[in-house]
Amino acid sequence: MNAEVMFVSGMFLAKRNSGLLRLGGCSARVSGGVGRTWAGRSRVRMAAEVIDGKLIAGQVREEVSAEVAEYTQQTGKAPGLAVVIVGTRKDSQTYVRNKRRACDKVGIASFLFELPENVSQSELVKVVDDLNNRNDVHGILVQLPLPEHIQSEEVLDTIKLEKDVDGFHPLNIGRLCMNGREKPLFIPCTPKVNLPNHYVDGDV
């Protein structure tokens, strides 16, 4: 697929025939060539490539499976992920179920902790703190959003830095924002995605 891409007011815009395409928060027109100025806008013509998400997901899954197998062989135990969910929100339950299914596919042990909607702040913090001290738990995820009576920041800050696989700890976020000065121990999934590894050299 070819797309004519226009850079307008700090955004990429794309247009195909008479319709607009959304390309990561941009718009553009489909074709290939060199950039030029039109009506005060910088227009860049470039080829657009359809990304095969399933193919990339399969490649990532294979890479993670190999790393997990190597770790398990070296240490004698599989890496463990603990997921804490509060309440019965259907969307949160689906998300957690998918996370645990993904763990099973690559050989990661998963532990589920389901707490009632009316759990207290102190009870939830204690659950997280106990997981911090478990040797079979290498990562902790607290499913968001939490009920309104829970202070999410306190709960997330309770997670040990080295087990903060969501990358929400202030030190992990701060290191991520410093852009290379000191790498965070964990990076949130969205910025972690590095599609060019499968297409071109470099990082996103």
mmCIF file of C-alpha atoms in Angstrom:
data_model
loop_
_atom_site.group_PDB
_atom_site.id
_atom_site.type_symbol
_atom_site.label_atom_id
_atom_site.label_comp_id
_atom_site.label_asym_id
_atom_site.label_seq_id
_atom_site.Cartn_x
_atom_site.Cartn_y
_atom_site.Cartn_z
ATOM 1 C CA MET A 1 0.000 0.000 0.000
ATOM 2 C CA ASN A 2 1.323 3.462 -0.909
ATOM 3 C CA ALA A 3 0.365 6.565 1.038
ATOM 4 C CA GLU A 4 0.900 10.291 0.581
ATOM 5 C CA VAL A 5 1.885 11.589 4.014
ATOM 6 C CA MET A 6 1.474 15.264 4.949
ATOM 7 C CA PHE A 7 3.126 16.768 8.017
ATOM 8 C CA VAL A 8 0.738 19.413 9.390
ATOM 9 C CA SER A 9 1.087 21.262 12.690
ATOM 10 C CA GLY A 10 3.329 18.642 14.232
ATOM 11 C CA MET A 11 1.162 15.714 13.080
ATOM 12 C CA PHE A 12 1.428 13.264 10.222
ATOM 13 C CA LEU A 13 -1.794 13.098 8.202
ATOM 14 C CA ALA A 14 -2.636 10.449 5.636
ATOM 15 C CA LYS A 15 -5.294 10.313 2.953
ATOM 16 C CA ARG A 16 -6.203 7.434 0.703
ATOM 17 C CA ASN A 17 -8.522 8.246 -2.200
ATOM 18 C CA SER A 18 -11.320 10.231 -0.501
ATOM 19 C CA GLY A 19 -10.860 8.812 3.000
ATOM 20 C CA LEU A 20 -8.456 9.538 5.833
ATOM 21 C CA LEU A 21 -6.260 6.868 7.358
ATOM 22 C CA ARG A 22 -5.213 7.005 10.997
ATOM 23 C CA LEU A 23 -1.552 6.110 11.271
ATOM 24 C CA GLY A 24 -0.562 6.346 14.910
ATOM 25 C CA GLY A 25 -2.405 9.618 15.433
ATOM 26 C CA CYS A 26 -1.736 11.014 11.949
ATOM 27 C CA SER A 27 -3.413 11.463 8.584
ATOM 28 C CA ALA A 28 -1.916 10.969 5.053
ATOM 29 C CA ARG A 29 -2.448 10.341 1.279
ATOM 30 C CA VAL A 30 -1.132 7.046 -0.262
ATOM 31 C CA SER A 31 1.902 7.166 -2.826
ATOM 32 C CA GLY A 32 5.754 7.425 -2.923
ATOM 33 C CA GLY A 33 8.302 10.174 -3.646
ATOM 34 C CA VAL A 34 10.012 13.245 -2.255
ATOM 35 C CA GLY A 35 8.657 15.842 0.172
ATOM 36 C CA ARG A 36 7.446 19.241 -1.067
ATOM 37 C CA THR A 37 5.552 22.261 0.241
ATOM 38 C CA TRP A 38 1.867 22.695 -0.588
ATOM 39 C CA ALA A 39 -0.496 25.351 0.830
ATOM 40 C CA GLY A 40 1.867 26.002 3.739
ATOM 41 C CA ARG A 41 2.092 22.303 4.554
ATOM 42 C CA SER A 42 5.096 20.016 4.346
ATOM 43 C CA ARG A 43 4.074 17.023 2.257
ATOM 44 C CA VAL A 44 6.200 13.892 2.410
ATOM 45 C CA ARG A 45 5.515 11.076 -0.011
ATOM 46 C CA MET A 46 6.521 7.693 1.326
ATOM 47 C CA ALA A 47 5.645 4.038 0.925
ATOM 48 C CA ALA A 48 3.443 2.636 3.683
ATOM 49 C CA GLU A 49 3.818 -1.003 4.726
ATOM 50 C CA VAL A 50 1.068 -3.133 6.182
ATOM 51 C CA ILE A 51 2.386 -4.655 9.414
ATOM 52 C CA ASP A 52 1.535 -8.286 10.123
ATOM 53 C CA GLY A 53 0.737 -8.115 13.849
ATOM 54 C CA LYS A 54 0.141 -11.846 14.199
ATOM 55 C CA LEU A 55 3.473 -12.645 12.601
ATOM 56 C CA ILE A 56 5.331 -10.256 14.923
ATOM 57 C CA ALA A 57 3.460 -11.575 17.972
ATOM 58 C CA GLY A 58 4.484 -15.109 17.027
ATOM 59 C CA GLN A 59 8.116 -14.088 16.648
ATOM 60 C CA VAL A 60 8.107 -12.314 20.020
ATOM 61 C CA ARG A 61 6.442 -15.335 21.646
ATOM 62 C CA GLU A 62 9.137 -17.643 20.261
ATOM 63 C CA GLU A 63 11.914 -15.343 21.528
ATOM 64 C CA VAL A 64 10.384 -15.114 25.007
ATOM 65 C CA SER A 65 9.807 -18.886 25.139
ATOM 66 C CA ALA A 66 13.470 -19.508 24.371
ATOM 67 C CA GLU A 67 14.602 -17.049 27.046
ATOM 68 C CA VAL A 68 12.227 -18.549 29.623
ATOM 69 C CA ALA A 69 13.418 -22.085 28.817
ATOM 70 C CA GLU A 70 17.049 -21.011 29.215
ATOM 71 C CA TYR A 71 16.318 -19.278 32.534
ATOM 72 C CA THR A 72 14.374 -22.282 33.828
ATOM 73 C CA GLN A 73 17.183 -24.652 32.884
ATOM 74 C CA GLN A 74 19.812 -22.490 34.553
ATOM 75 C CA THR A 75 17.903 -21.798 37.795
ATOM 76 C CA GLY A 76 15.787 -24.914 38.139
ATOM 77 C CA LYS A 77 12.539 -22.938 38.336
ATOM 78 C CA ALA A 78 10.381 -20.968 35.944
ATOM 79 C CA PRO A 79 10.021 -17.203 36.296
ATOM 80 C CA GLY A 80 6.823 -16.322 38.137
ATOM 81 C CA LEU A 81 4.318 -13.535 37.550
ATOM 82 C CA ALA A 82 1.779 -12.611 40.234
ATOM 83 C CA VAL A 83 -1.372 -10.804 39.106
ATOM 84 C CA VAL A 84 -3.568 -9.048 41.659
ATOM 85 C CA ILE A 85 -7.123 -8.134 40.703
ATOM 86 C CA VAL A 86 -9.686 -6.372 42.878
ATOM 87 C CA GLY A 87 -13.393 -6.715 42.201
ATOM 88 C CA THR A 88 -15.306 -8.315 39.336
ATOM 89 C CA ARG A 89 -14.986 -5.882 36.406
ATOM 90 C CA LYS A 90 -15.500 -7.956 33.253
ATOM 91 C CA ASP A 91 -12.898 -6.049 31.234
ATOM 92 C CA SER A 92 -10.275 -6.452 33.951
ATOM 93 C CA GLN A 93 -11.048 -10.151 34.292
ATOM 94 C CA THR A 94 -10.657 -10.627 30.551
ATOM 95 C CA TYR A 95 -7.367 -8.745 30.535
ATOM 96 C CA VAL A 96 -6.002 -10.794 33.429
ATOM 97 C CA ARG A 97 -7.157 -14.033 31.822
ATOM 98 C CA ASN A 98 -5.290 -13.109 28.634
ATOM 99 C CA LYS A 99 -2.147 -12.286 30.597
ATOM 100 C CA ARG A 100 -2.189 -15.664 32.327
ATOM 101 C CA ARG A 101 -2.852 -17.449 29.036
ATOM 102 C CA ALA A 102 0.147 -15.646 27.510
ATOM 103 C CA CYS A 103 2.284 -16.777 30.456
ATOM 104 C CA ASP A 104 1.245 -20.388 29.957
ATOM 105 C CA LYS A 105 2.195 -20.273 26.268
ATOM 106 C CA VAL A 106 5.790 -19.274 27.003
ATOM 107 C CA GLY A 107 6.364 -21.272 30.186
ATOM 108 C CA ILE A 108 6.033 -18.519 32.793
ATOM 109 C CA ALA A 109 4.370 -19.548 36.061
ATOM 110 C CA SER A 110 1.426 -17.294 36.897
ATOM 111 C CA PHE A 111 -0.217 -16.717 40.258
ATOM 112 C CA LEU A 112 -3.644 -15.101 40.528
ATOM 113 C CA PHE A 113 -4.816 -13.192 43.599
ATOM 114 C CA GLU A 114 -8.474 -12.202 43.432
ATOM 115 C CA LEU A 115 -9.612 -9.766 46.114
ATOM 116 C CA PRO A 116 -13.149 -8.519 46.849
ATOM 117 C CA GLU A 117 -14.311 -5.078 45.760
ATOM 118 C CA ASN A 118 -14.449 -3.897 49.383
ATOM 119 C CA VAL A 119 -10.886 -4.912 50.255
ATOM 120 C CA SER A 120 -9.196 -2.289 52.416
ATOM 121 C CA GLN A 121 -6.150 -0.269 51.441
ATOM 122 C CA SER A 122 -4.036 -1.923 54.127
ATOM 123 C CA GLU A 123 -5.134 -5.429 53.116
ATOM 124 C CA LEU A 124 -4.252 -4.830 49.487
ATOM 125 C CA VAL A 125 -0.887 -3.311 50.372
ATOM 126 C CA LYS A 126 -0.134 -6.331 52.578
ATOM 127 C CA VAL A 127 -0.874 -8.733 49.696
ATOM 128 C CA VAL A 128 1.542 -6.835 47.460
ATOM 129 C CA ASP A 129 4.170 -6.648 50.187
ATOM 130 C CA ASP A 130 3.925 -10.405 50.768
ATOM 131 C CA LEU A 131 4.494 -10.968 47.055
ATOM 132 C CA ASN A 132 7.565 -8.749 47.241
ATOM 133 C CA ASN A 133 9.081 -11.291 49.638
ATOM 134 C CA ARG A 134 8.227 -14.449 47.687
ATOM 135 C CA ASN A 135 11.174 -16.039 45.899
ATOM 136 C CA ASP A 136 8.953 -17.729 43.330
ATOM 137 C CA VAL A 137 7.450 -14.398 42.248
ATOM 138 C CA HIS A 138 9.693 -12.383 39.933
ATOM 139 C CA GLY A 139 7.136 -9.887 38.708
ATOM 140 C CA ILE A 140 3.990 -8.296 40.132
ATOM 141 C CA LEU A 141 1.078 -6.787 38.226
ATOM 142 C CA VAL A 142 -1.752 -4.979 39.975
ATOM 143 C CA GLN A 143 -4.658 -4.781 37.552
ATOM 144 C CA LEU A 144 -5.984 -1.251 37.083
ATOM 145 C CA PRO A 145 -8.318 0.469 37.629
ATOM 146 C CA LEU A 146 -8.718 -0.140 41.338
ATOM 147 C CA PRO A 147 -11.908 0.757 43.273
ATOM 148 C CA GLU A 148 -12.335 4.445 44.115
ATOM 149 C CA HIS A 149 -11.648 3.938 47.831
ATOM 150 C CA ILE A 150 -8.162 2.573 47.029
ATOM 151 C CA GLN A 151 -5.213 4.936 46.527
ATOM 152 C CA SER A 152 -3.625 3.376 43.466
ATOM 153 C CA GLU A 153 -0.369 5.293 43.803
ATOM 154 C CA GLU A 154 0.355 3.855 47.260
ATOM 155 C CA VAL A 155 -0.361 0.327 46.061
ATOM 156 C CA LEU A 156 1.835 0.653 42.970
ATOM 157 C CA ASP A 157 4.634 2.265 44.977
ATOM 158 C CA THR A 158 4.604 -0.762 47.282
ATOM 159 C CA ILE A 159 5.801 -3.019 44.473
ATOM 160 C CA LYS A 160 9.546 -3.582 44.639
ATOM 161 C CA LEU A 161 11.452 -1.848 41.863
ATOM 162 C CA GLU A 162 12.902 -5.140 40.606
ATOM 163 C CA LYS A 163 9.430 -6.726 40.404
ATOM 164 C CA ASP A 164 7.660 -3.767 38.791
ATOM 165 C CA VAL A 165 7.015 -5.436 35.428
ATOM 166 C CA ASP A 166 4.443 -2.792 34.451
ATOM 167 C CA GLY A 167 7.152 -0.133 34.760
ATOM 168 C CA PHE A 168 5.000 2.145 36.935
ATOM 169 C CA HIS A 169 7.495 2.656 39.763
ATOM 170 C CA PRO A 170 8.660 6.311 39.884
ATOM 171 C CA LEU A 171 12.281 5.266 39.341
ATOM 172 C CA ASN A 172 11.399 3.161 36.291
ATOM 173 C CA ILE A 173 9.291 5.949 34.784
ATOM 174 C CA GLY A 174 11.938 8.551 35.598
ATOM 175 C CA ARG A 175 14.701 6.519 33.968
ATOM 176 C CA LEU A 176 12.524 5.966 30.921
ATOM 177 C CA CYS A 177 11.927 9.719 30.600
ATOM 178 C CA MET A 178 15.667 10.406 30.827
ATOM 179 C CA ASN A 179 15.943 8.666 27.457
ATOM 180 C CA GLY A 180 19.059 6.571 27.750
ATOM 181 C CA ARG A 181 20.953 8.126 30.655
ATOM 182 C CA GLU A 182 20.098 5.150 32.847
ATOM 183 C CA LYS A 183 17.918 2.301 31.655
ATOM 184 C CA PRO A 184 14.798 1.403 33.662
ATOM 185 C CA LEU A 185 14.625 -2.166 34.989
ATOM 186 C CA PHE A 186 11.250 -2.535 33.264
ATOM 187 C CA ILE A 187 9.603 -0.573 30.472
ATOM 188 C CA PRO A 188 5.810 -0.431 30.034
ATOM 189 C CA CYS A 189 4.643 -2.627 27.152
ATOM 190 C CA THR A 190 3.636 0.121 24.732
ATOM 191 C CA PRO A 191 6.954 2.030 24.608
ATOM 192 C CA LYS A 192 8.803 -1.288 24.864
ATOM 193 C CA VAL A 193 7.481 -2.374 21.473
ATOM 194 C CA ASN A 194 10.411 -2.269 19.062
ATOM 195 C CA LEU A 195 8.928 -3.042 15.666
ATOM 196 C CA PRO A 196 12.010 -1.935 13.654
ATOM 197 C CA ASN A 197 13.862 -4.978 15.014
ATOM 198 C CA HIS A 198 11.688 -6.951 12.631
ATOM 199 C CA TYR A 199 11.930 -4.465 9.753
ATOM 200 C CA VAL A 200 14.867 -2.048 10.039
ATOM 201 C CA ASP A 201 17.720 -1.381 12.438
ATOM 202 C CA GLY A 202 17.095 1.007 15.314
ATOM 203 C CA ASP A 203 14.670 1.696 18.131
ATOM 204 C CA VAL A 204 11.258 3.302 18.289
#
